[in-house]
CSV table of C-alpha atoms in Angstrom, one decimal:
chain,number,residue,atom,x,y,z
L,18,MET,CA,132.6,142.1,125.2
L,19,PRO,CA,134.6,139.6,123.1
L,20,ALA,CA,132.8,137.8,120.3
L,21,LEU,CA,131.8,134.3,120.8
L,22,HIS,CA,132.5,131.3,118.6
L,23,PRO,CA,129.4,130.0,116.8
L,24,ALA,CA,129.6,127.0,119.1
L,25,GLY,CA,129.0,129.3,122.1
L,26,LYS,CA,131.9,127.8,124.0
L,27,ILE,CA,135.2,129.6,123.0
L,28,ARG,CA,135.9,133.2,122.6
L,29,ALA,CA,137.7,134.4,119.5
L,30,GLY,CA,141.4,134.9,120.1
L,31,ALA,CA,141.6,132.8,123.2
L,32,THR,CA,144.6,130.6,123.7
L,33,THR,CA,142.9,127.8,125.5
L,34,ARG,CA,144.0,124.4,124.4
L,35,PHE,CA,142.5,121.0,124.9
L,36,ARG,CA,144.2,117.7,125.6
L,37,ARG,CA,143.7,114.9,123.2
L,38,GLY,CA,141.3,113.1,125.5
L,39,ASP,CA,139.2,116.1,126.4
L,40,VAL,CA,136.7,115.5,123.7
L,41,HIS,CA,136.0,111.9,124.7
L,42,GLU,CA,136.6,112.1,128.4
L,43,ASN,CA,134.7,115.4,128.9
L,44,PRO,CA,131.9,115.6,126.5
L,45,GLN,CA,130.8,118.9,127.8
L,46,ASN,CA,134.0,120.4,126.4
L,47,ALA,CA,133.2,119.3,122.9
L,48,ILE,CA,132.2,121.9,120.3
L,49,ARG,CA,128.4,121.5,120.0
L,50,PRO,CA,126.2,122.8,117.2
L,51,PRO,CA,123.7,125.5,118.0
L,52,ARG,CA,120.4,124.2,119.2
L,53,ILE,CA,117.4,125.2,117.1
L,54,ALA,CA,114.1,125.6,118.9
L,55,GLN,CA,111.4,123.2,117.7
L,56,CYS,CA,108.7,124.8,115.7
L,57,GLY,CA,105.2,123.9,116.4
L,58,SER,CA,104.1,124.6,112.9
L,59,PHE,CA,105.5,121.2,111.9
L,60,VAL,CA,102.6,119.7,113.7
L,61,ASN,CA,99.9,122.3,114.0
L,62,ALA,CA,98.9,124.4,111.0
L,63,SER,CA,97.3,127.0,113.2
L,64,SER,CA,100.6,127.9,115.1
L,65,GLY,CA,101.7,130.4,112.5
L,66,CYS,CA,105.3,129.2,112.7
L,67,LEU,CA,105.4,128.9,109.0
L,68,ALA,CA,106.1,132.7,108.9
L,69,ASP,CA,109.6,131.8,110.4
L,70,ALA,CA,110.5,129.9,107.3
L,71,PRO,CA,113.1,132.5,106.1
L,72,ALA,CA,114.8,132.4,109.5
L,73,LEU,CA,114.9,128.6,109.3
L,74,LEU,CA,116.4,128.8,105.9
L,75,ARG,CA,119.1,131.2,107.1
L,76,THR,CA,119.8,128.8,110.0
L,77,VAL,CA,120.2,125.9,107.6
L,78,SER,CA,122.5,127.9,105.4
L,79,ARG,CA,124.7,128.9,108.5
L,80,LEU,CA,124.9,125.2,109.6
L,81,LEU,CA,125.9,124.1,106.1
L,82,SER,CA,128.7,126.7,106.1
L,83,MET,CA,129.9,125.4,109.4
L,84,THR,CA,130.5,122.0,107.8
L,85,ALA,CA,133.2,123.4,105.4
L,86,PRO,CA,136.8,122.8,106.5
L,87,THR,CA,138.5,125.9,108.1
L,88,PRO,CA,142.2,126.6,108.5
L,89,ALA,CA,143.7,125.3,111.7
L,90,SER,CA,143.9,127.9,114.4
L,91,ASP,CA,146.8,128.2,116.8
L,92,SER,CA,144.3,128.9,119.6
L,93,VAL,CA,142.2,125.7,119.1
L,94,ALA,CA,143.7,122.3,118.7
L,95,ILE,CA,141.1,119.6,118.1
L,96,THR,CA,141.9,116.1,116.9
L,97,GLN,CA,141.0,115.1,113.3
L,98,PRO,CA,138.5,112.4,114.2
L,99,ALA,CA,136.5,114.7,116.5
L,100,SER,CA,136.4,117.4,113.8
L,101,ARG,CA,135.2,114.9,111.2
L,102,ARG,CA,132.5,113.7,113.5
L,103,GLY,CA,131.3,117.2,114.2
L,104,ARG,CA,131.0,117.9,110.5
L,105,TRP,CA,128.9,114.8,110.0
L,106,LEU,CA,126.6,115.8,112.9
L,107,LEU,CA,126.1,119.3,111.5
L,108,THR,CA,125.3,117.9,108.0
L,109,ILE,CA,122.7,115.5,109.3
L,110,LEU,CA,121.1,118.2,111.4
L,111,ALA,CA,120.9,120.5,108.5
L,112,LEU,CA,119.3,117.9,106.3
L,113,LEU,CA,116.7,117.1,109.0
L,114,VAL,CA,115.8,120.8,109.3
L,115,ALA,CA,115.4,121.2,105.6
L,116,GLY,CA,113.3,118.0,105.3
L,117,GLY,CA,111.0,119.2,108.1
L,118,LEU,CA,110.6,122.6,106.4
L,119,TRP,CA,109.7,120.9,103.1
L,120,TRP,CA,107.2,118.6,104.7
L,121,ARG,CA,105.6,121.5,106.6
L,122,LEU,CA,105.1,123.6,103.5
L,123,GLY,CA,103.4,120.7,101.7
L,124,ASP,CA,101.2,120.0,104.7
L,125,VAL,CA,100.0,123.6,104.9
L,126,GLY,CA,99.3,123.6,101.2
L,127,HIS,CA,97.2,120.5,101.6
L,128,ALA,CA,95.4,121.9,104.7
L,129,GLN,CA,94.5,125.0,102.8
L,130,LYS,CA,92.6,122.9,100.2
L,131,GLY,CA,90.5,121.1,102.8
L,132,PRO,CA,88.9,117.7,102.2
L,133,GLY,CA,87.9,117.3,98.6
L,134,GLY,CA,88.2,121.0,98.0
L,135,MET,CA,90.3,123.4,95.9
L,136,GLY,CA,93.5,124.9,97.0
L,137,ARG,CA,94.1,128.6,97.0
L,138,GLY,CA,96.0,128.3,93.8
L,139,GLU,CA,93.2,126.5,92.0
L,140,GLN,CA,90.8,128.8,90.2
L,141,GLY,CA,87.7,128.2,88.3
L,142,PRO,CA,84.6,126.0,88.9
L,143,GLN,CA,84.8,122.2,89.0
L,144,PRO,CA,83.2,120.3,86.1
L,145,VAL,CA,80.4,118.0,87.4
L,146,THR,CA,77.3,116.2,86.1
L,147,ALA,CA,74.0,116.9,87.7
L,148,ALA,CA,70.3,115.7,87.9
L,149,VAL,CA,67.1,117.2,89.0
L,150,ALA,CA,65.2,115.6,91.9
L,151,LYS,CA,61.8,114.3,90.7
L,152,ALA,CA,58.6,113.2,92.3
L,153,GLN,CA,57.4,109.9,90.8
L,154,PRO,CA,56.0,106.5,91.7
L,155,LEU,CA,58.7,104.2,93.2
L,156,PRO,CA,58.2,100.4,93.5
L,157,VAL,CA,59.4,98.7,96.7
L,158,TRP,CA,61.0,95.3,96.2
L,159,PHE,CA,62.2,92.4,98.3
L,160,THR,CA,65.2,90.6,96.9
L,161,ALA,CA,66.3,87.0,97.4
L,162,LEU,CA,68.3,84.2,95.7
L,163,GLY,CA,66.2,81.7,94.0
L,164,THR,CA,66.5,78.3,92.2
L,165,VAL,CA,64.6,77.4,89.1
L,166,THR,CA,62.7,74.2,89.6
L,167,PRO,CA,60.6,72.3,87.0
L,168,ARG,CA,56.9,72.0,87.7
L,169,SER,CA,57.4,68.2,87.5
L,170,LEU,CA,60.4,66.0,86.7
L,171,VAL,CA,59.5,62.6,85.2
L,172,ASN,CA,61.7,59.6,84.9
L,173,VAL,CA,60.1,57.6,82.1
L,174,MET,CA,60.7,53.9,83.1
L,175,PRO,CA,60.1,50.8,80.9
L,176,ARG,CA,57.0,49.0,82.1
L,177,VAL,CA,57.9,45.7,80.4
L,178,ALA,CA,61.2,43.9,79.8
L,179,GLY,CA,62.5,43.4,76.4
L,180,LEU,CA,64.9,44.5,73.6
L,181,LEU,CA,65.0,48.3,73.1
L,182,GLN,CA,64.5,48.6,69.4
L,183,SER,CA,64.7,52.4,69.0
L,184,VAL,CA,65.0,55.7,70.9
L,185,ASP,CA,62.7,58.1,69.0
L,186,TYR,CA,63.2,61.5,70.8
L,187,LYS,CA,65.9,64.2,70.4
L,188,GLN,CA,68.0,64.9,73.3
L,189,GLY,CA,67.5,68.4,74.9
L,190,ARG,CA,64.4,69.1,72.8
L,191,MET,CA,60.8,69.7,73.8
L,192,VAL,CA,58.5,66.7,73.6
L,193,ARG,CA,54.7,66.6,73.5
L,194,ALA,CA,52.5,64.6,75.9
L,195,GLY,CA,51.9,61.2,74.2
L,196,GLN,CA,54.8,61.5,71.8
L,197,LEU,CA,56.7,58.2,71.2
L,198,LEU,CA,60.0,58.2,73.1
L,199,ALA,CA,61.2,54.6,72.5
L,200,GLN,CA,60.1,51.2,71.2
L,201,ILE,CA,60.6,47.8,72.8
L,202,ASP,CA,60.4,44.7,70.6
L,203,PRO,CA,56.7,44.0,70.4
L,204,ARG,CA,56.8,40.5,68.9
L,205,PRO,CA,56.8,38.4,72.1
L,206,PHE,CA,53.9,40.5,73.5
L,207,GLN,CA,52.0,40.2,70.2
L,208,ILE,CA,52.3,36.4,70.5
L,209,ALA,CA,51.0,36.5,74.1
L,210,VAL,CA,48.0,38.5,72.9
L,211,GLU,CA,47.2,35.9,70.3
L,212,GLN,CA,47.5,33.1,72.8
L,213,ALA,CA,45.2,34.9,75.2
L,214,GLN,CA,42.7,35.5,72.4
L,215,ALA,CA,42.7,31.8,71.5
L,216,GLN,CA,42.0,30.9,75.1
L,217,VAL,CA,39.1,33.3,75.2
L,218,GLU,CA,37.6,31.8,72.0
L,219,GLN,CA,38.1,28.3,73.2
L,220,THR,CA,36.4,29.0,76.5
L,221,ALA,CA,33.6,30.8,74.7
L,222,ALA,CA,33.0,27.8,72.5
L,223,GLN,CA,32.9,25.5,75.5
L,224,LEU,CA,30.5,27.7,77.3
L,225,ALA,CA,28.2,27.9,74.3
L,226,GLY,CA,28.0,24.0,74.2
L,227,ALA,CA,27.5,23.8,77.9
L,228,GLN,CA,24.6,26.3,77.7
L,229,ARG,CA,22.9,24.3,74.9
L,230,ASP,CA,23.2,21.1,76.9
L,231,LEU,CA,21.7,22.8,80.0
L,232,VAL,CA,18.7,23.9,77.9
L,233,ARG,CA,18.1,20.4,76.7
L,234,TYR,CA,18.6,18.9,80.2
L,235,GLU,CA,16.1,21.3,81.6
L,236,THR,CA,13.5,20.3,78.9
L,237,LEU,CA,14.0,16.6,79.7
L,238,LEU,CA,13.7,17.3,83.4
L,239,GLY,CA,10.3,18.9,82.8
L,240,GLN,CA,9.3,15.7,81.0
L,241,ASP,CA,10.7,13.7,84.0
L,242,SER,CA,13.0,12.0,81.6
L,243,ILE,CA,16.3,12.9,83.3
L,244,ALA,CA,17.6,13.0,86.8
L,245,ALA,CA,17.6,16.4,88.5
L,246,GLN,CA,21.2,15.8,89.6
L,247,GLN,CA,22.4,15.8,86.0
L,248,VAL,CA,20.7,19.2,85.4
L,249,SER,CA,22.3,20.6,88.5
L,250,ASP,CA,25.8,19.4,87.4
L,251,GLN,CA,25.3,21.0,84.0
L,252,ARG,CA,24.3,24.3,85.5
L,253,ALA,CA,27.6,24.2,87.5
L,254,THR,CA,29.6,23.5,84.4
L,255,VAL,CA,28.0,26.5,82.6
L,256,ALA,CA,28.9,28.8,85.6
L,257,GLN,CA,32.4,27.4,85.7
L,258,LEU,CA,32.9,28.0,82.0
L,259,LYS,CA,31.6,31.6,82.3
L,260,ALA,CA,34.2,32.3,85.0
L,261,THR,CA,36.9,30.8,82.9
L,262,LEU,CA,35.9,32.9,80.0
L,263,ASP,CA,36.0,36.0,82.2
L,264,ALA,CA,39.5,35.1,83.4
L,265,ASN,CA,40.6,34.4,79.8
L,266,LYS,CA,39.3,37.8,78.7
L,267,ALA,CA,41.2,39.5,81.5
L,268,ALA,CA,44.3,37.7,80.5
L,269,LEU,CA,43.7,38.9,76.9
L,270,ASN,CA,43.3,42.4,78.1
L,271,ASN,CA,46.5,42.1,80.1
L,272,ALA,CA,48.4,40.8,77.1
L,273,LYS,CA,47.1,43.7,75.1
L,274,LEU,CA,48.2,46.1,77.8
L,275,GLN,CA,51.7,44.6,77.9
L,276,LEU,CA,51.9,45.0,74.1
L,277,SER,CA,50.9,48.6,74.4
L,278,TRP,CA,53.7,49.2,76.9
L,279,THR,CA,56.2,48.3,74.3
L,280,ARG,CA,55.6,51.8,72.9
L,281,ILE,CA,57.0,54.2,75.5
L,282,THR,CA,55.4,57.6,75.2
L,283,ALA,CA,55.8,60.9,77.1
L,284,PRO,CA,53.4,61.2,80.0
L,285,VAL,CA,53.8,65.0,80.1
L,286,ALA,CA,55.0,67.7,77.8
L,287,GLY,CA,58.4,69.1,78.6
L,288,LEU,CA,62.1,69.2,77.9
L,289,ALA,CA,63.8,65.9,77.3
L,290,GLY,CA,67.2,65.4,78.8
L,291,LEU,CA,70.2,63.5,77.6
L,292,ARG,CA,69.6,59.9,76.5
L,293,PRO,CA,70.4,57.5,79.5
L,294,VAL,CA,70.1,54.3,77.4
L,295,ASP,CA,70.7,53.4,73.8
L,296,ALA,CA,68.9,51.2,71.4
L,297,GLY,CA,70.0,47.6,71.3
L,298,ASN,CA,70.1,47.1,75.0
L,299,MET,CA,67.8,44.8,77.0
L,300,VAL,CA,65.8,46.8,79.5
L,301,SER,CA,63.7,45.6,82.4
L,302,THR,CA,61.2,47.1,84.8
L,303,ASN,CA,63.7,46.7,87.7
L,304,GLY,CA,66.4,48.7,86.0
L,305,ALA,CA,68.2,45.7,84.4
L,306,ILE,CA,70.2,46.6,81.3
L,307,GLY,CA,72.2,44.3,79.1
L,308,ALA,CA,73.2,43.7,75.5
L,309,ALA,CA,70.9,41.9,73.1
L,310,GLY,CA,71.3,38.1,73.5
L,311,SER,CA,72.5,38.3,77.1
L,312,THR,CA,70.8,38.0,80.3
L,313,PRO,CA,69.9,41.4,81.7
L,314,THR,CA,71.8,42.4,84.9
L,315,SER,CA,69.7,44.0,87.5
L,316,THR,CA,70.9,47.4,88.7
L,317,SER,CA,68.2,47.7,91.3
L,318,THR,CA,65.4,45.8,92.9
L,319,SER,CA,63.1,48.8,92.8
L,320,THR,CA,62.1,51.5,90.3
L,321,THR,CA,63.8,54.0,92.5
L,322,GLY,CA,67.2,52.9,91.2
L,323,ALA,CA,66.1,51.8,87.8
L,324,THR,CA,67.5,53.3,84.6
L,325,PRO,CA,64.9,55.4,82.8
L,326,VAL,CA,64.5,55.5,79.1
L,327,ALA,CA,64.1,59.3,79.2
L,328,VAL,CA,63.9,62.1,81.7
L,329,ILE,CA,61.4,64.9,81.1
L,330,ALA,CA,61.3,68.2,82.9
L,331,GLN,CA,58.1,70.2,82.7
L,332,VAL,CA,59.3,73.7,82.1
L,333,GLN,CA,56.2,75.5,80.7
L,334,PRO,CA,55.2,76.8,83.1
L,335,ILE,CA,58.2,76.6,85.5
L,336,ASP,CA,58.7,77.5,89.1
L,337,VAL,CA,61.3,79.5,91.0
L,338,ALA,CA,61.8,78.5,94.7
L,339,PHE,CA,63.2,81.1,97.1
L,340,SER,CA,63.0,82.0,100.7
L,341,LEU,CA,62.4,85.3,102.6
L,342,PRO,CA,63.4,86.1,106.2
L,343,GLN,CA,60.5,86.1,108.6
L,344,GLN,CA,60.8,89.9,109.2
L,345,GLN,CA,59.7,90.5,105.6
L,346,LEU,CA,57.0,87.9,105.3
L,347,GLN,CA,53.9,89.8,106.6
L,348,PRO,CA,53.2,91.9,103.5
L,349,VAL,CA,53.7,88.8,101.3
L,350,LEU,CA,51.5,86.6,103.3
L,351,ASP,CA,48.8,89.3,103.5
L,352,ALA,CA,48.8,89.5,99.7
L,353,LEU,CA,48.4,85.7,99.3
L,354,ARG,CA,45.6,85.5,101.9
L,355,ALA,CA,43.8,88.3,100.1
L,356,GLY,CA,44.0,86.4,96.8
L,357,ARG,CA,46.5,88.6,95.2
L,358,ARG,CA,49.6,87.2,93.4
L,359,PRO,CA,52.5,89.7,93.8
L,360,LEU,CA,54.7,90.4,90.8
L,361,VAL,CA,58.0,88.5,90.8
L,362,GLN,CA,61.0,89.2,88.6
L,363,ALA,CA,63.9,86.8,87.8
L,364,TRP,CA,67.2,88.5,87.0
L,365,ASP,CA,70.6,87.0,86.0
L,366,SER,CA,73.4,86.7,88.5
L,367,THR,CA,74.9,90.0,87.4
L,368,ARG,CA,71.6,91.8,88.1
L,369,SER,CA,71.9,93.5,84.8
L,370,HIS,CA,69.3,91.6,82.7
L,371,GLU,CA,65.7,90.6,83.6
L,372,LEU,CA,65.1,87.1,82.5
L,373,ALA,CA,61.4,86.7,83.1
L,374,ALA,CA,58.4,88.0,85.0
L,375,GLY,CA,55.9,85.9,86.9
L,376,THR,CA,53.7,85.8,90.0
L,377,LEU,CA,54.0,84.5,93.5
L,378,TYR,CA,51.5,81.7,94.0
L,379,ALA,CA,52.4,79.5,97.0
L,380,ALA,CA,54.1,79.6,100.4
L,381,ASP,CA,55.2,76.7,102.6
L,382,ASN,CA,53.3,75.9,105.8
L,383,ARG,CA,56.1,76.4,108.2
L,384,ILE,CA,59.2,78.6,108.8
L,385,ASP,CA,62.6,76.9,108.8
L,386,ALA,CA,63.6,77.0,112.4
L,387,SER,CA,67.4,76.8,111.5
L,388,THR,CA,67.4,79.8,109.2
L,389,GLY,CA,64.3,81.8,110.2
L,390,THR,CA,63.1,81.8,106.5
L,391,LEU,CA,60.0,80.7,104.7
L,392,MET,CA,60.1,78.9,101.3
L,393,LEU,CA,58.0,80.5,98.6
L,394,ARG,CA,57.2,79.6,95.0
L,395,ALA,CA,56.6,81.8,92.0
L,396,GLU,CA,55.3,80.7,88.6
L,397,PHE,CA,56.7,81.8,85.2
L,398,ALA,CA,55.2,81.1,81.8
L,399,ASN,CA,58.7,80.5,80.4
L,400,ARG,CA,57.5,80.5,76.8
L,401,GLY,CA,60.9,81.3,75.4
L,402,LEU,CA,62.7,78.9,77.8
L,403,GLU,CA,64.4,81.9,79.5
L,404,LEU,CA,64.6,79.9,82.7
L,405,TYR,CA,66.4,76.5,83.0
L,406,PRO,CA,65.9,73.9,85.7
L,407,ASN,CA,68.3,74.3,88.6
L,408,GLN,CA,69.4,77.7,87.4
L,409,PHE,CA,70.3,80.3,90.1
L,410,VAL,CA,68.5,83.6,89.7
L,411,ASP,CA,68.1,86.8,91.7
L,412,VAL,CA,64.5,87.2,92.6
L,413,ARG,CA,62.6,90.5,93.2
L,414,VAL,CA,59.2,90.5,94.8
L,415,LEU,CA,57.1,93.7,94.3
L,416,LEU,CA,55.5,94.6,97.6
L,417,ARG,CA,54.0,98.0,97.0
L,418,THR,CA,54.5,101.3,95.1
L,419,VAL,CA,55.3,104.6,96.8
L,420,ALA,CA,53.3,107.4,95.1
L,421,GLY,CA,55.1,110.7,94.7
L,422,ALA,CA,58.4,109.6,96.0
L,423,VAL,CA,61.3,112.2,95.7
L,424,VAL,CA,64.0,110.3,93.8
L,425,VAL,CA,67.5,111.2,92.6
L,426,PRO,CA,70.1,109.0,90.9
L,427,THR,CA,71.8,106.8,93.4
L,428,PRO,CA,75.4,108.1,92.6
L,429,ALA,CA,74.2,111.5,93.9
L,430,VAL,CA,73.9,110.2,97.5
L,431,ALA,CA,77.1,110.0,99.5
L,432,VAL,CA,77.9,108.7,102.9
L,433,GLY,CA,80.7,110.2,105.0
L,434,ALA,CA,81.6,112.1,108.2
L,435,PRO,CA,78.5,114.4,107.8
L,436,GLY,CA,76.3,111.4,107.4
L,437,THR,CA,74.2,110.8,104.3
L,438,TYR,CA,74.3,113.8,102.1
L,439,VAL,CA,74.0,115.3,98.7
L,440,TYR,CA,75.5,118.4,97.0
L,441,VAL,CA,72.7,120.8,96.0
L,442,ILE,CA,73.6,123.2,93.2
L,443,GLY,CA,72.4,126.7,94.0
L,444,ALA,CA,72.7,130.2,92.5
L,445,ALA,CA,75.9,131.0,90.5
L,446,GLY,CA,76.8,127.3,90.5
L,447,LYS,CA,77.7,127.2,94.2
L,448,VAL,CA,77.0,123.9,95.9
L,449,ALA,CA,75.7,123.3,99.4
L,450,LEU,CA,76.2,120.1,101.4
L,451,ARG,CA,72.7,118.9,102.4
L,452,ARG,CA,72.1,116.1,104.8
L,453,VAL,CA,69.3,113.8,103.7
L,454,SER,CA,67.4,110.6,104.7
L,455,THR,CA,67.0,107.8,102.2
L,456,GLY,CA,64.4,105.2,101.6
L,457,ALA,CA,63.9,102.5,98.9
L,458,THR,CA,66.0,102.1,95.8
L,459,ASP,CA,65.1,100.9,92.4
L,460,ALA,CA,66.6,100.9,88.9
L,461,GLY,CA,69.4,103.3,89.8
L,462,LEU,CA,67.2,105.7,91.7
L,463,THR,CA,67.1,106.3,95.5
L,464,GLN,CA,64.2,107.7,97.4
L,465,ILE,CA,64.9,110.8,99.5
L,466,THR,CA,62.5,110.9,102.4
L,467,ALA,CA,63.8,114.1,104.0
L,468,GLY,CA,66.1,117.0,103.2
L,469,LEU,CA,65.4,117.5,99.5
L,470,ASN,CA,62.5,118.9,97.4
L,471,PRO,CA,61.5,118.0,93.9
L,472,GLY,CA,63.1,120.3,91.3
L,473,GLU,CA,66.3,120.9,93.2
L,474,GLN,CA,69.5,120.1,91.2
L,475,VAL,CA,72.1,117.7,92.8
L,476,VAL,CA,75.6,116.7,91.7
L,477,THR,CA,75.8,113.1,90.4
L,478,ASP,CA,79.4,112.8,89.5
L,479,GLY,CA,82.5,114.5,90.9
L,480,LEU,CA,81.4,114.6,94.5
L,481,ASP,CA,84.9,113.6,95.7
L,482,ARG,CA,86.3,116.9,94.4
L,483,LEU,CA,83.8,119.1,96.1
L,484,HIS,CA,83.3,120.8,99.5
L,485,ASP,CA,80.5,122.9,100.9
L,486,GLY,CA,80.5,126.2,99.1
L,487,ALA,CA,82.5,125.1,96.1
L,488,VAL,CA,81.7,126.5,92.7
L,489,VAL,CA,80.8,124.1,89.9
L,490,HIS,CA,79.6,124.1,86.3
L,491,VAL,CA,77.4,121.4,85.0
L,492,VAL,CA,78.6,119.4,81.9
L,493,PRO,CA,77.4,116.3,80.2
L,494,SER,CA,78.7,113.0,81.8
L,495,ARG,CA,81.3,112.3,79.1
L,496,ALA,CA,82.6,115.9,79.2
L,497,ALA,CA,82.9,115.7,83.0
L,498,SER,CA,84.9,112.5,82.8
L,499,ALA,CA,87.3,114.1,80.3
L,500,ALA,CA,87.6,117.3,82.3
L,501,THR,CA,88.5,115.5,85.5
L,502,PRO,CA,92.1,114.7,84.5
L,503,ARG,CA,92.6,118.3,83.3
L,504,ALA,CA,91.3,119.6,86.6
L,505,ALA,CA,93.6,117.3,88.5
L,506,ALA,CA,96.6,118.5,86.4
L,507,GLY,CA,95.7,122.1,87.2
L,508,ALA,CA,95.5,121.3,90.9
L,509,SER,CA,99.0,119.7,90.8
L,510,GLY,CA,100.4,122.8,89.1
L,511,ALA,CA,98.9,125.0,91.8
L,512,ARG,CA,100.3,122.9,94.5
L,513,GLY,CA,103.7,123.0,92.9
L,514,ALA,CA,104.1,126.7,94.0
L,515,GLY,CA,103.5,125.9,97.6
L,516,GLY,CA,105.1,122.4,98.1
L,517,ALA,CA,104.4,118.8,97.5
L,518,HIS,CA,100.9,117.4,98.1
L,519,ARG,CA,100.4,114.5,100.5
L,520,PRO,CA,97.3,112.4,100.1
């Protein structure tokens, strides 16, 4: 039987010729490259087609050899454009086959490793850190976002109008109750006191004379030497002067009170804010402020809009206001009704530093219908001024403590396709994937409610490099971090023998 041309269309030695237009007009007459059966191993690692890799390589080599130019044959006359196009098609096909083979080899090498595991070329245990599961008390906390609020916020207003002579407190410093904050010019009020005092003395003198006359008139009336009407009039005069004296004494007391109000003192102890008004200004009870020698201009008709002389925030003790959802309220409300004050901690916004510890002491009388939360207040001594008014803090409320809880470091617990699990280190350093159930967390520890016993050793770092049945050796945390790059480098070298690794 005569040998066939590699294209499978023309026998060797045949004298068949083609016209110039045969290639384009009759595509079936064109020389076609051999068809290569598709290999399922490019898609499915279980097909076993990778064993045909040598045959595929030979096919690629044969295709590449077909692209080289050959001497013109008298038996075959093909136009130059068609020949050039055929060579291009063969070259592209060869490259596609080679690329698919390269991709498949890398895919199989990756499949042999498995998820998070070691490849066949990787030898030796993986370096990991580990911890032992322990049974210990574990506190259960509720967390919320809170705002620091002063126990009281006092706007110290002037109670009399006048020239502000001095401001006697330091801004941003603590002040004592009764401490002098500012002084208003007392001279006009001192004069008013003296005038009131004189009125009292004058009225007292008049009353004394009227009383003496009344005694004399009553004596004369007993002797029937004076008319009864005159005695009656004198008695009315005495009563009138007594009332006038009482009114003058009240006016004197009022003048003294006005004078005392020129000394503005702190009504409560607390932290003074920045100075809202300077010495030399005219101040008024309705918020009027103006320069000395000018008529004060009213800024408000009520004390609500008046300018205070000082603002004092009571910060020792200080409160933190926060809210909890109604689903978490029952244990808190039960504790308050029983007279207990649950422990409350205030942490900074990074949750890395505890600012202060206090107690829960009050709850609002209604739940906010728009948010479904209840406002609560906790009290903090704040002796070192750790908490500042209007500061945002993370609040933790201690509800209860679980006795004998099985706990592991939180990094030891992973969540993935198997569910929630840990790697338990067994005999000879072999790990087993163990599904677990978790509970409360606190201070980097997670409670394991099912699936783990106290005393069992679990992997805490390097879980991403492990699989069920992998062999590990436990190293200190720093050593494990340093060993990880070396292990990754070894894995890359092992993969180099079998092909490129695809993540």
